[in-house]
Structure formats: C-alpha cells, structure tokens
Tab-separated table of C-alpha atoms (C1' of nucleotides) in Angstrom:
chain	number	residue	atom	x	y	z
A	201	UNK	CA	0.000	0.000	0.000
A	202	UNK	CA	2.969	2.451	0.742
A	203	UNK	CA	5.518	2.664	-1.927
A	204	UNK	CA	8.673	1.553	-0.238
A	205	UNK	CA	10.407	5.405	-0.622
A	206	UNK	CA	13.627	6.189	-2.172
A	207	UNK	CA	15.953	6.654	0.923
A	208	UNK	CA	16.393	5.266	4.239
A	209	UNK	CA	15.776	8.659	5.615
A	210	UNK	CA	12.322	9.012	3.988
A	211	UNK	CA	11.610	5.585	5.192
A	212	UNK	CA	12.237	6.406	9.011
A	213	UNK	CA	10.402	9.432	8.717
A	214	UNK	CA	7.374	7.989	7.266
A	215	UNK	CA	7.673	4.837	10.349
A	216	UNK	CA	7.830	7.940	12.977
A	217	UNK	CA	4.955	9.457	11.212
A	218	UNK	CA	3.024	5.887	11.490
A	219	UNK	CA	4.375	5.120	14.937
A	220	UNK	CA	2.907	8.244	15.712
A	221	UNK	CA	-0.472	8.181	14.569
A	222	UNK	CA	-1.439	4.669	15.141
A	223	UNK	CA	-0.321	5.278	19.002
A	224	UNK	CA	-2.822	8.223	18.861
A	225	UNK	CA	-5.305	6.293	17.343
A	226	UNK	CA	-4.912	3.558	19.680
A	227	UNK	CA	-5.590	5.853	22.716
A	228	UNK	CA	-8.002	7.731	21.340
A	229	UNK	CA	-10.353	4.647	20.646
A	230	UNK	CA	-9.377	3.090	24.331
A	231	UNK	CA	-10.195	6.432	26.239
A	232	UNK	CA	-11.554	9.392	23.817
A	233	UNK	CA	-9.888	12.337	22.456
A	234	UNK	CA	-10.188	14.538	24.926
A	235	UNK	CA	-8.565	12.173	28.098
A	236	UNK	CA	-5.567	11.540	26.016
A	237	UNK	CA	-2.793	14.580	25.671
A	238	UNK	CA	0.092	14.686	23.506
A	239	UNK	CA	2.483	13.502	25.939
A	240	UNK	CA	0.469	10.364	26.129
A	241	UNK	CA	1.000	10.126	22.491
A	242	UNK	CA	4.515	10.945	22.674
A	243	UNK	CA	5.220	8.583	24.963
A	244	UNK	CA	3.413	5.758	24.078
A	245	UNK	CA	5.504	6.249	20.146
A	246	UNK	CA	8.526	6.406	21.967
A	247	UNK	CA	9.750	10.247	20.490
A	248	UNK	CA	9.674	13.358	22.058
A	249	UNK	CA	6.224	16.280	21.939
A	250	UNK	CA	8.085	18.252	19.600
A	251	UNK	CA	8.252	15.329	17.378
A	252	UNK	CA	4.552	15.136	17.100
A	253	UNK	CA	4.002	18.380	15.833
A	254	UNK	CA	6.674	18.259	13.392
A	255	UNK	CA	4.516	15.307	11.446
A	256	UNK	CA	1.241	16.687	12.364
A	257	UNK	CA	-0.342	20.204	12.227
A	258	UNK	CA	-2.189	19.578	15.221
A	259	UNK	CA	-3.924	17.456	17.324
A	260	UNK	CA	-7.183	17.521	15.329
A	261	UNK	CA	-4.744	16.362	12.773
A	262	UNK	CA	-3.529	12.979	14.481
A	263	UNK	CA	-7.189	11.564	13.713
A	264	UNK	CA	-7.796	12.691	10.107
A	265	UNK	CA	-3.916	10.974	8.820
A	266	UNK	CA	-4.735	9.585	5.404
A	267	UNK	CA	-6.927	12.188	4.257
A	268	UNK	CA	-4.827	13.441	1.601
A	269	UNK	CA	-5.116	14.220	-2.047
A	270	UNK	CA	-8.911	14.045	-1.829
A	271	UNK	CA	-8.699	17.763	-3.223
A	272	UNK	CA	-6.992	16.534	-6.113
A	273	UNK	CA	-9.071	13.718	-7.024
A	274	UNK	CA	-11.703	16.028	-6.864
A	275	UNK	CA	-10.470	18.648	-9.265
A	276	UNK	CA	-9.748	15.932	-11.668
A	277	UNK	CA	-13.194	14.971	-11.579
A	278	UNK	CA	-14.127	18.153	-12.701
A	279	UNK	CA	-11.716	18.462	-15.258
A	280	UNK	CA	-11.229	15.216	-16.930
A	281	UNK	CA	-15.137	14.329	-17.181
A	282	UNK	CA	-16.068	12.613	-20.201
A	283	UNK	CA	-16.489	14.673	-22.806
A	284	UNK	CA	-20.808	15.655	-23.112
A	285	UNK	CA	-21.430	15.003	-19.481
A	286	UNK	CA	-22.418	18.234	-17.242
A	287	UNK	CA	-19.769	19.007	-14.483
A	288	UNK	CA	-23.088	18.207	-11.909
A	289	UNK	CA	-22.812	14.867	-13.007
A	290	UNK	CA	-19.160	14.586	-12.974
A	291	UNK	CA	-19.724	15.562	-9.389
A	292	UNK	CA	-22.071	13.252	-8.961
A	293	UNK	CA	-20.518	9.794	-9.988
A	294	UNK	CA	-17.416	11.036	-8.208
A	295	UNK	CA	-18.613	10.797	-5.160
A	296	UNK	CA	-20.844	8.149	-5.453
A	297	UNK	CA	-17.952	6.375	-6.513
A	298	UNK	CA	-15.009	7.421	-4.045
A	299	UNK	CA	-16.807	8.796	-0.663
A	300	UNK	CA	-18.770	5.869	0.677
A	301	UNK	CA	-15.916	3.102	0.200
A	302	UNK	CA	-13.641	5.646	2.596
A	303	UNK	CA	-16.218	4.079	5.455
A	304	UNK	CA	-15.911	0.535	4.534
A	305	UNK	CA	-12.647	-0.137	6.363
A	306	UNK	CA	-12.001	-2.144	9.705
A	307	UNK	CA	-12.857	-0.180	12.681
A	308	UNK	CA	-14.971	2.355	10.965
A	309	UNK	CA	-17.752	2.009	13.125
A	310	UNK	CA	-15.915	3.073	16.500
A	311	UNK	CA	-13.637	5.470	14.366
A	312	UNK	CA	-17.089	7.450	13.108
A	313	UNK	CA	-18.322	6.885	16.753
A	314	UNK	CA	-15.213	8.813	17.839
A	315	UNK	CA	-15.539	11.959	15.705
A	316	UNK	CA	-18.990	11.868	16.589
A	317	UNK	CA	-19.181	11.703	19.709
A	318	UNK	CA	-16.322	14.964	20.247
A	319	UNK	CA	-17.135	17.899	19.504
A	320	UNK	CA	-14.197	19.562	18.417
A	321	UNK	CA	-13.891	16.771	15.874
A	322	UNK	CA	-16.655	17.098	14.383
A	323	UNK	CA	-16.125	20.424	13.180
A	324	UNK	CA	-12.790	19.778	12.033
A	325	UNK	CA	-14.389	17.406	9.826
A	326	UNK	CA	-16.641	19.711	8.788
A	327	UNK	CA	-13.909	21.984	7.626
A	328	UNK	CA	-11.709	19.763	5.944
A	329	UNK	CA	-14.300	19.631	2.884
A	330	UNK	CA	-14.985	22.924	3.115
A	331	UNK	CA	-11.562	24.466	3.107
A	332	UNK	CA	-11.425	22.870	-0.657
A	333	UNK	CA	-14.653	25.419	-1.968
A	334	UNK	CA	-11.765	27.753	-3.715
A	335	UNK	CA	-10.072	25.194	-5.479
A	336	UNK	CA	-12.917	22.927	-6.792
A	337	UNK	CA	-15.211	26.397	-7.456
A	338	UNK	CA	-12.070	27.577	-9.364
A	339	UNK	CA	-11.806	24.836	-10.966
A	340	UNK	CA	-15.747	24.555	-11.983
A	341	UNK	CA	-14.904	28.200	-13.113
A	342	UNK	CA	-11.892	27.129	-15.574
A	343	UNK	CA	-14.286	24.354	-16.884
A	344	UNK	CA	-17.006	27.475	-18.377
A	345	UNK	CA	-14.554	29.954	-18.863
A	346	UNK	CA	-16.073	32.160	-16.517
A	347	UNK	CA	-14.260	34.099	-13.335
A	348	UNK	CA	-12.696	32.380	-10.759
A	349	UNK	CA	-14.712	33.650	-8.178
A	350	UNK	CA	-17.900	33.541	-10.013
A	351	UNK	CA	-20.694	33.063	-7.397
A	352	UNK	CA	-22.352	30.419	-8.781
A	353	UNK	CA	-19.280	28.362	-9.172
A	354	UNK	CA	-18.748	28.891	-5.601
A	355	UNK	CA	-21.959	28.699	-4.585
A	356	UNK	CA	-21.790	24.588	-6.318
A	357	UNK	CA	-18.676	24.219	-4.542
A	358	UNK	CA	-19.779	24.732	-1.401
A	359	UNK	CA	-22.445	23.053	-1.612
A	360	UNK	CA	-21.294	19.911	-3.329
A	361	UNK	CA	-18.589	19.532	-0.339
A	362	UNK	CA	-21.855	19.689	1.795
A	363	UNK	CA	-22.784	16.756	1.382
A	364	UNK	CA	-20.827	14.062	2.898
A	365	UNK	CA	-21.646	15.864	5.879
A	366	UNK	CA	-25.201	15.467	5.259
A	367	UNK	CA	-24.911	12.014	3.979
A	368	UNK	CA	-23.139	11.085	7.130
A	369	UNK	CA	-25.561	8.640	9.510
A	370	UNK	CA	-28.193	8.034	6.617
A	371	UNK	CA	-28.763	3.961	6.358
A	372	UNK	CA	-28.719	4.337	2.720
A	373	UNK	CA	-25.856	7.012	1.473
A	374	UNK	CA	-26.379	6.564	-2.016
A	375	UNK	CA	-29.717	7.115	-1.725
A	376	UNK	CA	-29.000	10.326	-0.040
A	377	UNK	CA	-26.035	11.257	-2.885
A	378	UNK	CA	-28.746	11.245	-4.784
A	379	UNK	CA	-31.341	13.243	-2.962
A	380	UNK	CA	-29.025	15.968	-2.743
A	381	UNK	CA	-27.983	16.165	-6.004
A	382	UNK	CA	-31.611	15.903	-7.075
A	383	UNK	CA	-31.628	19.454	-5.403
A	384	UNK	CA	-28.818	21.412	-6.350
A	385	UNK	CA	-29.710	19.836	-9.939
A	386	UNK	CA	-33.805	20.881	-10.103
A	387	UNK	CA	-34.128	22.644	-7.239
A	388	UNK	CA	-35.607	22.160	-4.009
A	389	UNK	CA	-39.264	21.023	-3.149
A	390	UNK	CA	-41.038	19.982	-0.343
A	391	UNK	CA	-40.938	16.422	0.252
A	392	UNK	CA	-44.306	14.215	0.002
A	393	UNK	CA	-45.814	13.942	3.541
A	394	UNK	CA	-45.475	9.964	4.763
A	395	UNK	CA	-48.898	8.605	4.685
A	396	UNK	CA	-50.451	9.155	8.584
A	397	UNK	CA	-49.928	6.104	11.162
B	237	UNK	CA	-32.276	49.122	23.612
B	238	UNK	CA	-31.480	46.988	26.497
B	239	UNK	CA	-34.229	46.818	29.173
B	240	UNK	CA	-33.723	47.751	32.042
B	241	UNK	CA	-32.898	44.412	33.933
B	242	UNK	CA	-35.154	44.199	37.046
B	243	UNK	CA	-33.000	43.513	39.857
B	244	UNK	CA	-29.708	45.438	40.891
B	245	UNK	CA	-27.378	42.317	40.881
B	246	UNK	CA	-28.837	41.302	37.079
B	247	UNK	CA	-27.862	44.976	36.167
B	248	UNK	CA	-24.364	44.968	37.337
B	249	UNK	CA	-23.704	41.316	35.783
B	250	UNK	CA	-24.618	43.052	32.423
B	251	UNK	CA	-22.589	45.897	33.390
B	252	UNK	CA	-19.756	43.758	33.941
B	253	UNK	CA	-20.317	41.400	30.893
B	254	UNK	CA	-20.524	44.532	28.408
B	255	UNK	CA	-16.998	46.073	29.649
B	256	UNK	CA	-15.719	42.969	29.214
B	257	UNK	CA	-17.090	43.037	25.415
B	258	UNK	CA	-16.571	46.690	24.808
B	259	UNK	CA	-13.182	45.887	26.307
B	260	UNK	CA	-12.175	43.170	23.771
B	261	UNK	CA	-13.327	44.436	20.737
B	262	UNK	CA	-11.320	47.860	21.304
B	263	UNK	CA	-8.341	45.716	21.816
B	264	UNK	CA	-8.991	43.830	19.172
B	265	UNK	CA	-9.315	46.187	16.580
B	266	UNK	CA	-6.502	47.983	17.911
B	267	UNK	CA	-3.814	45.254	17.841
B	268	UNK	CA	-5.324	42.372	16.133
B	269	UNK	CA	-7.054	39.476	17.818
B	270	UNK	CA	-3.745	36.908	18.180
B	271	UNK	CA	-2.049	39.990	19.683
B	272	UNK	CA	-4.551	40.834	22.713
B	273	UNK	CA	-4.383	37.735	25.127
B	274	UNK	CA	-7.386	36.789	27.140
B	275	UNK	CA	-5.123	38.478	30.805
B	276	UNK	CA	-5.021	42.251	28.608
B	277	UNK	CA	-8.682	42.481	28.469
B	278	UNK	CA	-9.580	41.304	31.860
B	279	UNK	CA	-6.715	44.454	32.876
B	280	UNK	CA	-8.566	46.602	30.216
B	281	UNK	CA	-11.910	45.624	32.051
B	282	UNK	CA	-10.739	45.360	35.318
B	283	UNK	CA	-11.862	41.852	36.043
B	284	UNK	CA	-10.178	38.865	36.379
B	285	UNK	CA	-9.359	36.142	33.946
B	286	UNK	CA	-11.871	33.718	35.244
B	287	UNK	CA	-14.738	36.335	35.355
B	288	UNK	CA	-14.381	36.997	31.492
B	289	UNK	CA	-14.671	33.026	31.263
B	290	UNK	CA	-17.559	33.058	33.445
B	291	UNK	CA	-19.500	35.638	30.891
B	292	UNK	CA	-17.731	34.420	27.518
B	293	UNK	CA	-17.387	30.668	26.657
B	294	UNK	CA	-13.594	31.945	25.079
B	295	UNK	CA	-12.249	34.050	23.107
B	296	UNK	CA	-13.761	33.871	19.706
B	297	UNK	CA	-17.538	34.115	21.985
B	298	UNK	CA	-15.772	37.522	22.897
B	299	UNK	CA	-15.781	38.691	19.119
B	300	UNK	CA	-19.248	37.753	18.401
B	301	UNK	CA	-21.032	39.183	21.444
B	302	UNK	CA	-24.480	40.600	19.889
B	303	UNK	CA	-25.063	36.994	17.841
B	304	UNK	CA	-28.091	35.881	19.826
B	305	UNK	CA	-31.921	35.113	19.087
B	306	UNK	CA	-30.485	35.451	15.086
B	307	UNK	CA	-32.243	31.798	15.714
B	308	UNK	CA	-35.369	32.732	17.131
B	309	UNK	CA	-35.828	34.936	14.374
B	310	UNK	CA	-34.704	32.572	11.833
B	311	UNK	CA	-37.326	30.113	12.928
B	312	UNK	CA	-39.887	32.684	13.422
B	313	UNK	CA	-39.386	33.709	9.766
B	314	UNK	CA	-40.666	29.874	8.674
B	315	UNK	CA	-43.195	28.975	10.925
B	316	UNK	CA	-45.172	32.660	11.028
B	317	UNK	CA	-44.650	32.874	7.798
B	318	UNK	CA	-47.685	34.736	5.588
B	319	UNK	CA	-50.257	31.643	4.306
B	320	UNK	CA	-49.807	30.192	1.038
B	321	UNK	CA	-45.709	31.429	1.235
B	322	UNK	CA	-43.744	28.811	-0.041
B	323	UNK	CA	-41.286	27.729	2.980
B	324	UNK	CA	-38.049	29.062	0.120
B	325	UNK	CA	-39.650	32.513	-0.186
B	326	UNK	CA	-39.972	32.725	3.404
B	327	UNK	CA	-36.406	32.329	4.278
B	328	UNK	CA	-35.467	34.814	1.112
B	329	UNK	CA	-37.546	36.953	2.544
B	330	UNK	CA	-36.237	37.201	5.305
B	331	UNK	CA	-32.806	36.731	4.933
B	332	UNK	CA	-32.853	39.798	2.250
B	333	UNK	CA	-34.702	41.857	5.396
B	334	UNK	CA	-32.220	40.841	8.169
B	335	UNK	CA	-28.886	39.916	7.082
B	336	UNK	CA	-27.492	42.641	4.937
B	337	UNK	CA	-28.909	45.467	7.963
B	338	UNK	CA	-26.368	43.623	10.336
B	339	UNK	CA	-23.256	45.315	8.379
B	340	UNK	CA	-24.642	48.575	8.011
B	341	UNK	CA	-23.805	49.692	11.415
B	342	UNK	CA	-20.668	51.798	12.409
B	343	UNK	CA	-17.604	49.958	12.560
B	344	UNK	CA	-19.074	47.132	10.162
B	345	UNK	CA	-15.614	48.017	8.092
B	346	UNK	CA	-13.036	47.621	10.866
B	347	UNK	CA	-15.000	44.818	11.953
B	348	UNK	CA	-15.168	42.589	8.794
B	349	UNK	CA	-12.231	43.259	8.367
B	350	UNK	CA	-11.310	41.851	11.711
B	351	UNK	CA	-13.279	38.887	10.922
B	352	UNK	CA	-11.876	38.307	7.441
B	353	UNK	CA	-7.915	38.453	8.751
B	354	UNK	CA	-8.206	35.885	11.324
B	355	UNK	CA	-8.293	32.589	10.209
B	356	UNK	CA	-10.157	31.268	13.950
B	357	UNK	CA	-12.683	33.520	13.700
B	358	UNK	CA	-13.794	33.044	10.429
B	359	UNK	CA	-14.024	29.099	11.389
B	360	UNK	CA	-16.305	30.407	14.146
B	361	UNK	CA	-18.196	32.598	12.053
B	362	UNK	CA	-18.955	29.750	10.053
B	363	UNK	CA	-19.856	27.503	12.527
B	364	UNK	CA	-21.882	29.931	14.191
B	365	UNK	CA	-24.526	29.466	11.225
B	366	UNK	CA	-24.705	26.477	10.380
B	367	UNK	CA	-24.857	25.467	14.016
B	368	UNK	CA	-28.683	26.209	13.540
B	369	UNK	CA	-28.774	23.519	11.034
B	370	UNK	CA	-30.778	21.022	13.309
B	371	UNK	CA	-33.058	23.462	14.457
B	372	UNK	CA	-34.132	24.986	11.113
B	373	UNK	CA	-34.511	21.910	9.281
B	374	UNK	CA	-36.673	20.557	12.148
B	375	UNK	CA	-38.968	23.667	11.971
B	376	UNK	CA	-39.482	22.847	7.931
B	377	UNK	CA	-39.532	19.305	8.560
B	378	UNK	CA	-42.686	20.375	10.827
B	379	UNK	CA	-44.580	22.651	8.749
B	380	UNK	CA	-44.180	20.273	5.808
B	381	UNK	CA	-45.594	17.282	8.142
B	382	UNK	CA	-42.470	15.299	7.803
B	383	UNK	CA	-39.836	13.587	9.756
B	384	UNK	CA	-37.629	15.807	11.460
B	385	UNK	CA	-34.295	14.740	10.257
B	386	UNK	CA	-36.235	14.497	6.760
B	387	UNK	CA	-32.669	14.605	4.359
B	388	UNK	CA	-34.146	17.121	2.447
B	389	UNK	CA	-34.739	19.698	5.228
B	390	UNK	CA	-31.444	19.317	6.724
B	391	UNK	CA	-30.128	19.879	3.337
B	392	UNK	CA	-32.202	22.898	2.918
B	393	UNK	CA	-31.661	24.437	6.130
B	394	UNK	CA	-27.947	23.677	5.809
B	395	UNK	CA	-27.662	25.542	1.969
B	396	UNK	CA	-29.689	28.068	3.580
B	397	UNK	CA	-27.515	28.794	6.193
B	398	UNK	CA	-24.408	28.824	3.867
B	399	UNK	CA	-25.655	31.977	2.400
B	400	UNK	CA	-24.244	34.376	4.749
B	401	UNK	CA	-20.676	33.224	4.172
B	402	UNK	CA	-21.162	32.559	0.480
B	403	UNK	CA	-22.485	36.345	0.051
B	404	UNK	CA	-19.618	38.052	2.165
B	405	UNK	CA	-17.561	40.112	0.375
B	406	UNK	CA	-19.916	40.515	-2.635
B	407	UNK	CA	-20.721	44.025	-3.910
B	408	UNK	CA	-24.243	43.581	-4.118
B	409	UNK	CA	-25.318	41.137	-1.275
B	410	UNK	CA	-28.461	41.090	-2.343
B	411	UNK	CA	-28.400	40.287	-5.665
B	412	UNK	CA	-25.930	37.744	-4.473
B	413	UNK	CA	-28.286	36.271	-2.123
B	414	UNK	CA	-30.817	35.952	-5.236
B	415	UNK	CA	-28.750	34.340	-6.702
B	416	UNK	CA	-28.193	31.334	-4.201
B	417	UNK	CA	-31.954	31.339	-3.567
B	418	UNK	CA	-32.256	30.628	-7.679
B	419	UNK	CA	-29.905	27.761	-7.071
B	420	UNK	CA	-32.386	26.569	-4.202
B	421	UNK	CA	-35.505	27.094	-6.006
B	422	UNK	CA	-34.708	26.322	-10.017
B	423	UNK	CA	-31.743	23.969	-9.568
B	424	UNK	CA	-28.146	24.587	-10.558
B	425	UNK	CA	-27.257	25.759	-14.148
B	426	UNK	CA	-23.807	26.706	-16.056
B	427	UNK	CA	-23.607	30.622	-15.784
B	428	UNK	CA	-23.578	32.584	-18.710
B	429	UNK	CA	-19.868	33.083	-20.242
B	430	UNK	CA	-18.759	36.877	-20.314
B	431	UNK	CA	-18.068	38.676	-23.386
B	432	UNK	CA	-14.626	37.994	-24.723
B	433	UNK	CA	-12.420	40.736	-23.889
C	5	DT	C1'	35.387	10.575	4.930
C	6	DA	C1'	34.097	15.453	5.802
C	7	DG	C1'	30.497	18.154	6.226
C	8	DA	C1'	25.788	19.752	4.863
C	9	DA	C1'	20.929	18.719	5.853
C	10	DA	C1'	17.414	16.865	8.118
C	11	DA	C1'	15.187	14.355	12.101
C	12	DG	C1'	14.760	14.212	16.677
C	13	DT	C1'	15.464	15.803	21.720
C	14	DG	C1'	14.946	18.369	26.125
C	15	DC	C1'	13.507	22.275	28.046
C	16	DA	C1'	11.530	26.568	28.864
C	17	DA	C1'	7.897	29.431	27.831
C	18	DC	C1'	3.247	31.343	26.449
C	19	DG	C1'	-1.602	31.522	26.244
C	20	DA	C1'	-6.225	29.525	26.725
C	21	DC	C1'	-8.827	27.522	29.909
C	22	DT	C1'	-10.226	25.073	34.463
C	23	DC	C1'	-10.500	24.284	39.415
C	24	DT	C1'	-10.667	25.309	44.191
C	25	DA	C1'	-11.125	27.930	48.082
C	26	DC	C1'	-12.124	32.402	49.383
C	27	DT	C1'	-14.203	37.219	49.632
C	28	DT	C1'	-17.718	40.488	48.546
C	29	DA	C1'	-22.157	42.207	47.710
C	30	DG	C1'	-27.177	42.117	46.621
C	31	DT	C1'	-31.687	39.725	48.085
C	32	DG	C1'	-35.471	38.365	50.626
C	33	DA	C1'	-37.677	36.972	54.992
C	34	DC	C1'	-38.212	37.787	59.686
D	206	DG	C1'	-32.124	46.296	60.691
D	207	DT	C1'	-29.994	41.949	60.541
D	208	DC	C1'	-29.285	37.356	59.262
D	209	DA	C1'	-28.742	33.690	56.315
D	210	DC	C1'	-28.724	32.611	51.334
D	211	DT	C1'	-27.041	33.029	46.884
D	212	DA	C1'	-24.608	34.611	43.019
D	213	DA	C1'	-20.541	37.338	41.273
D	214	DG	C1'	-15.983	38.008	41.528
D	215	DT	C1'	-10.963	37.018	42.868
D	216	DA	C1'	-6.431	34.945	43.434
D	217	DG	C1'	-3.605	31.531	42.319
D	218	DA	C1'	-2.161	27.162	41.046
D	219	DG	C1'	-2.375	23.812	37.490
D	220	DT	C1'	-3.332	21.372	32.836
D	221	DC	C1'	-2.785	21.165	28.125
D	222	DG	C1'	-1.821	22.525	23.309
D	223	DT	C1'	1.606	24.641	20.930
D	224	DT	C1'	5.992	27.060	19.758
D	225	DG	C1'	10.902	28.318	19.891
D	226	DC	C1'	15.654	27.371	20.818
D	227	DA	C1'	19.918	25.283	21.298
D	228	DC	C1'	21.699	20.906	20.885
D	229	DT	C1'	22.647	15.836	19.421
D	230	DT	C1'	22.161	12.106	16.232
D	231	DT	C1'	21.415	10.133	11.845
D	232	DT	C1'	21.537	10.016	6.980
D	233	DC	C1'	22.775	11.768	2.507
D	234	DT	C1'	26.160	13.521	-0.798
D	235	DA	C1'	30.141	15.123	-2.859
DNA sequence: TAGAAAAGTGCAACGACTCTACTTAGTGAC
DNA sequence: GTCACTAAGTAGAGTCGTTGCACTTTTCTA
C-alpha cells in the first residue's frame, strides 16, 4: 500500500509518522480524544512532543492521517469528465464512486463513533471539505470559462462539499447522494408527507 | 435598547459582561485578535481572567457578542410565515430583510475586516450558522408534516444557512443572495460566459 | 570521509482555559 | 435592621496545546 520510498531517511520518517499516529489512534479509541494529551501520544511512540508536531499540524490532525489528495481527485473529476457530461454529473458519480468506500474499512464504526461523539472533531471534519470550496469552485470556473470567483461556481462548490456531511448517519448514502444532487440539480421542493400512522 | 434588567445584581452582571465586550473588541481592533491575550482584556476591564470566562465561553464568543436570538428569528421567519408562502420565499424573505442590515452599522468596516484576517474567527463565524442547522430543518420538517431529520430539510436548512458566508464580500449582497436562492428554487445551471475581452 | 541537511530531543515558555477555596455584595424573609 | 442565602468576583495554582531554541544524532552527498 505504501511505496517503499527512495531513501532510508524518507523511510524512518514515514515509520515515525506511522508510529505516531497509530499510538494516537490507539488511545483515542481506548479512552476518547479529549482524556488523552500529547504527551500520552509521545510517549506511548517512543519520540519526544516536539516530534509530534513536526509530522502533524495539530492534534485535530492525528485523527484525520490519510486524508490526503482528496482535493486533487476532486479537481480531476471536474476536469477530466467525459467529454458531453455536465460538471453536476461529474460531481455526482465522483462521489458516489469514491466517498462511501472511505467508510468501509475495519474499525470504521468506532472510528465514526469517535468523531462523533467529540465535539471539536466534528467540526474539524466539517472543515476539511470545506476548506477545498476555492479550489474545486475555481476549478468549476476554468471548466465554463467564466471568473474564478464567479458566485455560482462557488456557490456549487460549497455546496457539493456539503454533502458528505449530510450524507453522514443516513442507512442508505447513495440514496442520499442522490437526494441531494436531485436538489442542487432541479431545485428544491417539499418532500411528500409519509402517509399518517 | 437593552431593558432595564429588574434587579440590581442582574444589572451589574450586564454591566460587567458589556466592559468585558466593549473591552475586547477595542483591543482587538486595535492590535489584532492573536495579539490581545485573554489576561489584557480582563486588565482593560478590570476583572479577572476567570470572570471573562464566566460571561464568555472563550475568546472567539468575545468577538461575536451581539449573535443571539439570530435563531429565534430565523425560525420565526418559517413557521409565522404569511399563508400560502412557499417555505423558500420565506427564508429569502427574510434573509434579504435581516442579514445585509447587520453590516450597516458603524464599525461594520473595521470589523469585517477583523473577521476576514483571522483565520479562527472566520471558522467560528462559520460555525456559528450552520450550528442552527438542526433546528431549522426541524422547523421545515414540521410545517411540511415530515420527519424531522427528513434529508431534504437538513439539506435545505444547511444551503440556507451557507448563504451568509457565500455572500460576504460581494458588492451587491443582495443580488448575491438571489442568486443562491435561484440555485435553491430552479436547480443549478452553467452561468452565462462573459463577453470575450 | 568530511560536512551539509534533516530528524529528533529536552527544556523553557506562552496563552487559553479550568478548578478550588475564598471574599464580597445584593436579596429576601423575619 | 440583621441574618442567612445566593450569586458574582478574585487569586492563584495547574493542565494542556503549541511554539521556539539550542543541541545531538542520523543520513545523505560530494
């Protein structure tokens, strides 16, 4: 899975980084974020605070470690869409295609119980999509050949990286994919009332 | 504007809470909000540090001191809404009526500004909106007869509340805010492309 | 093999925030 | 009035995330 990389150095690096992060995960899962500190963390991989926050931005960070390159994927979706299909659709299969496989790993189910459950990482979830609104809306912009910071553009954006928040805890997240994009793609309207029990 | 509070104690607690406040923001737009630390405005307000925490739940609350009952009133706009309004034109309605007045006091420069330039309080800014997510999309979910955590409520109430951020900075909020609300109501399409220069 | 570069360390420090025990002051009943 | 109750405020110590600094160790490169 991890491309053995070029020089020892690299290598070491990358088993601090690991050491790192799967100690934090570890404790995290055993006690909850906010009874564990970095020292715990520290200790437990063996290297020293400072250490920590030379891999990691923060502490928020040691939970989210392989989301990476999700901004990229994204923009390539968006750019290098079959030729005749609408950007909204690009969107579309994109993330019917990458986002709900990213929950079908081992542990999932206590890891999504942990964000849930704390606060503080829940909202940094929340941002991580959203902090990407400039570069996909730019790139939506590029697509039409309209500005960069055209409002509509940005306006999609932000609303496209809406939804695996939304989708989050619904039994059938395709289904929801879907109900979203129904919106942003004909509009909103009220849904049909359930027949009374 | 505020009422006189009824008791003497309730009137010096407000006393106390709005120095603290006043206090903050003068520092803040004085120095910058990383350079006032939470020990300069309890000396400014002649308090201590743990009485500011008693009044404030931290700093960023400090900064956005006036931002209550915007969810009563968000609430209010759907459920007393005039008959046969559609739910959408409600919350245009009043988002075109409210929203854009909240700038137009003195300061409203300085203070965006403030805002803008610090990366912590535009996360809380943020959050601050769509905090009300829950509580919006249950009060459509009701008037429609529906579930409460109906997908397609929290997904409107959520796009709803995205509007304030998404219409910062524009020239002309308002036709800005149309704009999003056409996204809501029509669906999504490809803005025009500008004349060639 | 020397010496640059990068990874890691230990420690001190800062700021946000909490906790605890204490003082002060307004409140309401007698 | 005064007495007991309660809420506001204080001082100070302590925790934790985070940063900076001077230093050692390891790895790369010429």
């Amino acid at each position: 899975m991890t491309m053995p990389s070029a020089s020892r150095r690299d290598r070491k690096k990358a088993a601090t980084r690991q050491a790192i992060a799967d100690a934090a995960l570890e404790l995290f899962l055993e006690r909850g974020y906010d009874q564990v500190s970095i020292r715990d963390i520290a200790d437990a991989a063996d290297v020293s605070t400072a250490t920590v926050f030379k891999h990691f931005s923060g502490k928020e960070a040691l939970v989210f470690d392989q989301d990476e390159d999700r901004e990229a994927q994204l923009i390539a979706a968006v750019r290098e869409r079959p030729s005749g299909q609408s950007i909204l659709d690009a969107l579309r299969q994109h993330v019917l295609d990458t986002w709900p496989s990213i929950e079908a790993h081992p542990q999932a189910a206590e890891f999504t119980n942990l964000v849930n459950s704390t606060p503080v990482l829940r909202a940094y979830a929340e941002r991580m999509w959203t902090r990407y609104t400039d570069s996909l809306s730019a790139a939506i912009a590029d697509e039409l050949g309209v500005d960069h910071d055209d409002l509509s553009c940005v306006a999609l954006a932000r609303f496209v990286l809406e939804i695996p928040v939304l989708a989050r805890g619904r039994q059938d997240r395709r289904a929801a994919v879907d109900a979203i994009f129904g919106i942003l793609t004909h509009g909103w309207e009220p849904p049909s009332r359930p027949p009374a029990q």
